[in-house]
Short mmCIF file of C-alpha atoms and ligand atoms in Angstrom, two decimals:
data_model
loop_
_atom_site.label_atom_id
_atom_site.label_comp_id
_atom_site.label_asym_id
_atom_site.label_seq_id
_atom_site.Cartn_x
_atom_site.Cartn_y
_atom_site.Cartn_z
CA MET I 1 85.77 105.54 136.31
CA THR I 2 84.61 106.98 132.91
CA ARG I 3 84.99 104.43 130.03
CA ILE I 4 85.38 105.05 126.60
CA ALA I 5 84.50 102.49 124.00
CA ILE I 6 86.64 102.92 120.79
CA ILE I 7 85.18 100.88 117.83
CA TYR I 8 87.28 100.54 114.96
CA HIS I 9 88.13 98.45 111.62
CA SER I 10 91.24 98.24 109.89
CA GLY I 11 92.25 96.41 106.80
CA TYR I 12 95.68 97.47 106.67
CA GLY I 13 96.43 99.06 109.80
CA HIS I 14 96.02 102.89 109.41
CA THR I 15 93.30 103.32 111.03
CA ALA I 16 94.49 101.50 113.86
CA VAL I 17 97.16 103.79 114.45
CA LEU I 18 94.45 106.30 114.43
CA ALA I 19 92.87 104.14 117.14
CA GLN I 20 95.53 103.66 119.19
CA ALA I 21 96.25 108.04 119.08
CA VAL I 22 92.48 107.96 120.20
CA ALA I 23 92.86 105.77 123.03
CA GLU I 24 95.94 107.71 124.42
CA GLY I 25 94.18 110.97 124.22
CA VAL I 26 91.92 108.77 126.28
CA GLY I 27 93.79 107.70 128.60
CA LYS I 28 95.35 111.13 128.75
CA ALA I 29 91.72 112.80 130.05
CA GLY I 30 92.12 109.76 132.69
CA ALA I 31 89.35 107.54 131.27
CA ILE I 32 89.21 103.68 130.73
CA ALA I 33 90.18 103.17 126.69
CA ASP I 34 88.21 99.84 125.62
CA LEU I 35 89.69 99.47 122.49
CA VAL I 36 87.77 96.88 120.17
CA LYS I 37 89.16 95.91 116.86
CA LEU I 38 86.70 94.42 114.13
CA GLU I 39 87.83 91.94 112.11
CA SER I 40 84.97 90.88 109.72
CA ALA I 41 81.33 91.72 108.93
CA GLU I 42 80.47 87.71 109.84
CA GLN I 43 82.19 87.77 112.97
CA ASP I 44 80.04 87.35 116.51
CA PHE I 45 79.78 91.11 117.63
CA SER I 46 78.73 90.35 121.14
CA GLY I 47 82.29 91.68 122.90
CA ALA I 48 81.91 94.99 120.90
CA LEU I 49 78.19 95.77 122.42
CA ALA I 50 79.44 94.81 125.46
CA ALA I 51 81.54 97.15 125.72
CA VAL I 52 79.82 100.31 124.36
CA ALA I 53 77.29 98.89 127.02
CA LYS I 54 80.05 99.29 129.80
CA ALA I 55 80.58 102.98 127.73
CA ASP I 56 79.69 106.77 128.80
CA GLY I 57 81.23 107.60 125.43
CA VAL I 58 82.02 105.59 121.96
CA ILE I 59 84.23 106.77 119.13
CA PHE I 60 83.41 104.64 115.78
CA GLY I 61 86.67 104.48 113.68
CA ALA I 62 86.74 102.59 109.92
CA PRO I 63 88.75 103.36 106.83
CA THR I 64 86.79 104.78 103.95
CA TYR I 65 86.46 102.11 101.20
CA MET I 66 84.56 103.19 98.30
CA GLY I 67 83.14 106.24 99.83
CA ASP I 68 81.63 105.24 102.97
CA ILE I 69 82.83 103.42 106.09
CA SER I 70 84.52 99.94 105.71
CA VAL I 71 81.72 96.46 106.01
CA PRO I 72 83.10 95.35 109.11
CA LEU I 73 81.96 98.78 110.84
CA ARG I 74 78.66 98.16 108.98
CA ALA I 75 77.49 94.99 109.74
CA PHE I 76 78.70 95.94 113.40
CA PHE I 77 75.97 99.13 113.11
CA VAL I 78 72.92 96.73 111.38
CA ALA I 79 74.19 94.64 115.09
CA THR I 80 73.04 97.27 117.28
CA SER I 81 69.30 97.29 116.42
CA LYS I 82 68.76 95.27 119.72
CA ALA I 83 70.49 97.71 121.65
CA TRP I 84 68.71 100.67 119.20
CA MET I 85 65.28 99.13 120.18
CA ALA I 86 65.91 98.72 123.79
CA GLY I 87 67.02 102.63 124.10
CA GLU I 88 70.13 101.37 125.59
CA TRP I 89 72.82 103.63 123.91
CA LYS I 90 70.41 106.93 124.10
CA ASP I 91 72.55 109.82 126.25
CA LYS I 92 76.02 108.03 125.40
CA LEU I 93 78.31 110.68 123.65
CA ALA I 94 79.59 109.43 119.94
CA ALA I 95 82.56 110.34 117.97
CA GLY I 96 84.10 109.29 114.92
CA PHE I 97 87.62 109.07 112.71
CA THR I 98 87.66 107.93 109.27
CA ASN I 99 91.11 107.63 107.44
CA GLY I 100 91.41 107.45 103.23
CA LEU I 101 94.32 107.70 100.48
CA THR I 102 92.77 111.19 98.85
CA PHE I 103 92.79 114.13 100.85
CA GLY I 104 89.18 114.82 99.94
CA GLY I 105 87.71 110.76 99.27
CA ASN I 106 84.30 111.31 100.16
CA LYS I 107 85.62 110.87 103.88
CA ASP I 108 82.69 113.01 104.93
CA HIS I 109 80.05 110.82 104.05
CA SER I 110 81.73 108.03 106.12
CA LEU I 111 81.62 110.20 108.97
CA ASN I 112 77.78 110.56 108.09
CA SER I 113 77.43 107.37 108.36
CA MET I 114 78.43 107.17 111.95
CA ILE I 115 76.74 110.36 113.17
CA VAL I 116 73.33 109.02 111.38
CA LEU I 117 74.08 105.49 113.38
CA ALA I 118 74.15 107.74 116.82
CA MET I 119 71.43 110.04 116.29
CA GLN I 120 69.36 106.46 115.54
CA HIS I 121 70.29 105.58 119.09
CA GLY I 122 69.52 109.05 120.75
CA MET I 123 73.75 109.61 120.96
CA ILE I 124 75.09 113.11 121.53
CA TRP I 125 77.45 113.76 118.97
CA VAL I 126 81.01 115.40 120.17
CA GLY I 127 83.05 117.29 117.12
CA PRO I 128 86.93 117.56 116.80
CA ALA I 129 86.73 121.17 117.43
CA GLN I 130 89.79 121.68 116.02
CA PRO I 131 90.49 124.73 113.79
CA LEU I 132 91.36 123.45 110.10
CA GLY I 133 94.58 122.62 108.99
CA ASN I 134 94.87 125.70 106.33
CA MET I 135 93.16 128.45 107.88
CA ASN I 136 96.20 130.12 107.16
CA GLY I 137 95.86 130.10 103.85
CA ASN I 138 98.02 128.01 102.65
CA SER I 139 96.57 125.68 99.50
CA THR I 140 98.19 122.74 101.86
CA ALA I 141 98.05 122.24 105.22
CA ALA I 142 101.71 120.70 106.49
CA PRO I 143 101.63 116.94 107.79
CA GLU I 144 102.05 117.68 110.93
CA ALA I 145 98.81 120.31 111.42
CA VAL I 146 96.09 119.07 112.67
CA ASN I 147 93.08 118.66 111.21
CA ARG I 148 94.88 119.49 107.69
CA ILE I 149 92.22 117.88 105.78
CA GLY I 150 89.10 120.10 107.62
CA SER I 151 86.40 118.25 108.87
CA ALA I 152 84.31 119.49 111.59
CA LEU I 153 82.41 116.60 111.72
CA GLY I 154 84.99 114.13 113.37
CA VAL I 155 88.82 113.22 112.03
CA THR I 156 89.59 112.71 108.92
CA ALA I 157 93.09 111.27 108.08
CA GLN I 158 95.31 110.83 104.62
CA SER I 159 97.48 108.13 104.49
CA ASP I 160 99.72 107.72 101.32
CA ASN I 161 100.31 103.69 99.84
CA ALA I 162 103.23 103.30 102.50
CA GLY I 163 103.34 101.24 105.80
CA ALA I 164 101.21 102.18 108.74
CA ASP I 165 104.71 102.94 110.70
CA VAL I 166 105.06 105.69 108.59
CA THR I 167 101.53 107.10 107.61
CA PRO I 168 98.70 108.85 108.40
CA PRO I 169 101.16 111.23 109.62
CA ALA I 170 101.75 113.50 112.95
CA GLY I 171 99.39 115.44 112.23
CA ASP I 172 96.40 113.07 111.68
CA ARG I 173 97.92 111.10 115.11
CA GLU I 174 97.09 113.92 116.77
CA SER I 175 94.47 115.15 115.72
CA ALA I 176 93.02 111.46 116.51
CA ARG I 177 94.45 111.68 120.20
CA GLN I 178 93.12 115.42 120.44
CA LEU I 179 89.57 113.55 120.09
CA GLY I 180 90.21 111.09 122.26
CA GLU I 181 90.64 113.54 124.79
CA ARG I 182 88.06 115.63 124.07
CA VAL I 183 85.45 112.95 124.28
CA ALA I 184 86.99 111.63 127.33
CA ARG I 185 86.54 114.97 129.15
CA LEU I 186 83.75 115.66 128.12
CA ALA I 187 81.80 112.25 128.81
CA ALA I 188 83.26 112.96 132.62
CA LYS I 189 81.45 116.04 132.76
CA PHE I 190 77.82 114.75 131.23
CA THR I 191 77.57 111.78 133.55
CA ALA I 192 78.84 113.69 136.37
C1 FMN R 201 88.11 98.99 98.10
C2 FMN R 201 88.80 99.99 98.96
C3 FMN R 201 88.46 101.20 98.75
C4 FMN R 201 88.61 102.54 98.86
N1 FMN R 201 87.68 103.59 99.14
C5 FMN R 201 88.48 104.96 99.08
C6 FMN R 201 87.63 106.05 98.93
O1 FMN R 201 86.87 106.08 98.69
N2 FMN R 201 88.12 107.19 99.52
C7 FMN R 201 89.68 107.21 100.29
O2 FMN R 201 90.20 108.44 100.45
N3 FMN R 201 90.18 105.68 99.83
C8 FMN R 201 90.06 105.01 99.94
N4 FMN R 201 90.53 104.03 99.49
C9 FMN R 201 92.03 103.66 100.61
C10 FMN R 201 92.10 103.31 101.95
O3 FMN R 201 91.17 104.21 102.75
C11 FMN R 201 93.43 103.81 102.96
O4 FMN R 201 94.24 103.03 101.72
C12 FMN R 201 93.41 103.78 104.31
O5 FMN R 201 94.75 104.07 104.67
C13 FMN R 201 93.23 102.20 104.44
O6 FMN R 201 92.80 102.31 105.54
P1 FMN R 201 93.18 101.18 106.73
O7 FMN R 201 94.70 100.74 106.61
O8 FMN R 201 93.13 101.10 107.98
O9 FMN R 201 92.47 99.36 106.17
C14 FMN R 201 90.26 102.60 99.61
C15 FMN R 201 90.94 101.71 99.58
C16 FMN R 201 90.32 100.18 99.30
C17 FMN R 201 91.27 98.92 99.64
#
């Protein structure tokens, strides 16, 4: 059965909501989602590394803090160097999601950090393939719109300064769900 590892960090719970949505999408595609939450840069990453080792595809997630992925995901990336030396992640699918307070917020930079890591490993990066949220010409995309921020690199969500029960909004959650489903479907085809 296809397995997708979702390796993510969330300081205040908003990115965790997206991770759950990604896992839902993976499940909808009939695949197994291994959801692994990173807690700190100093933790033991062996569980997360084991989840990736078993997976056909990996979806990385982190909030954008100061224009880049949060430190626990960065530390995890550094901890993948042994797997890199051995070429263990080569040809696995990879994708990513991030989240920030502002609409731009330099969130594509966070996705680029994930893409560079994936490319160093020889992974195959999967974008969301979602139309841009305001392509209808409106200056703002509705909270229900899929890909309302408009990134082709991964899912970029926006959360207000409020509880994770109300933000990020429905469109961002749906974008994340669709990303999980897409990666799981492609991984199943790719490994067939
Ligand atoms: C230290 C710090 C730096 C931040 N930097 C950015 C940023 O560069 N861009 C942005 O859009 N949001 C930024 N934010 C806002 C967070 O990304 C936002 O609150 C997000 O919802 C947090 O996700 P989490 O609840 O999963 O931790 C920053 C927040 C903190 C605490």
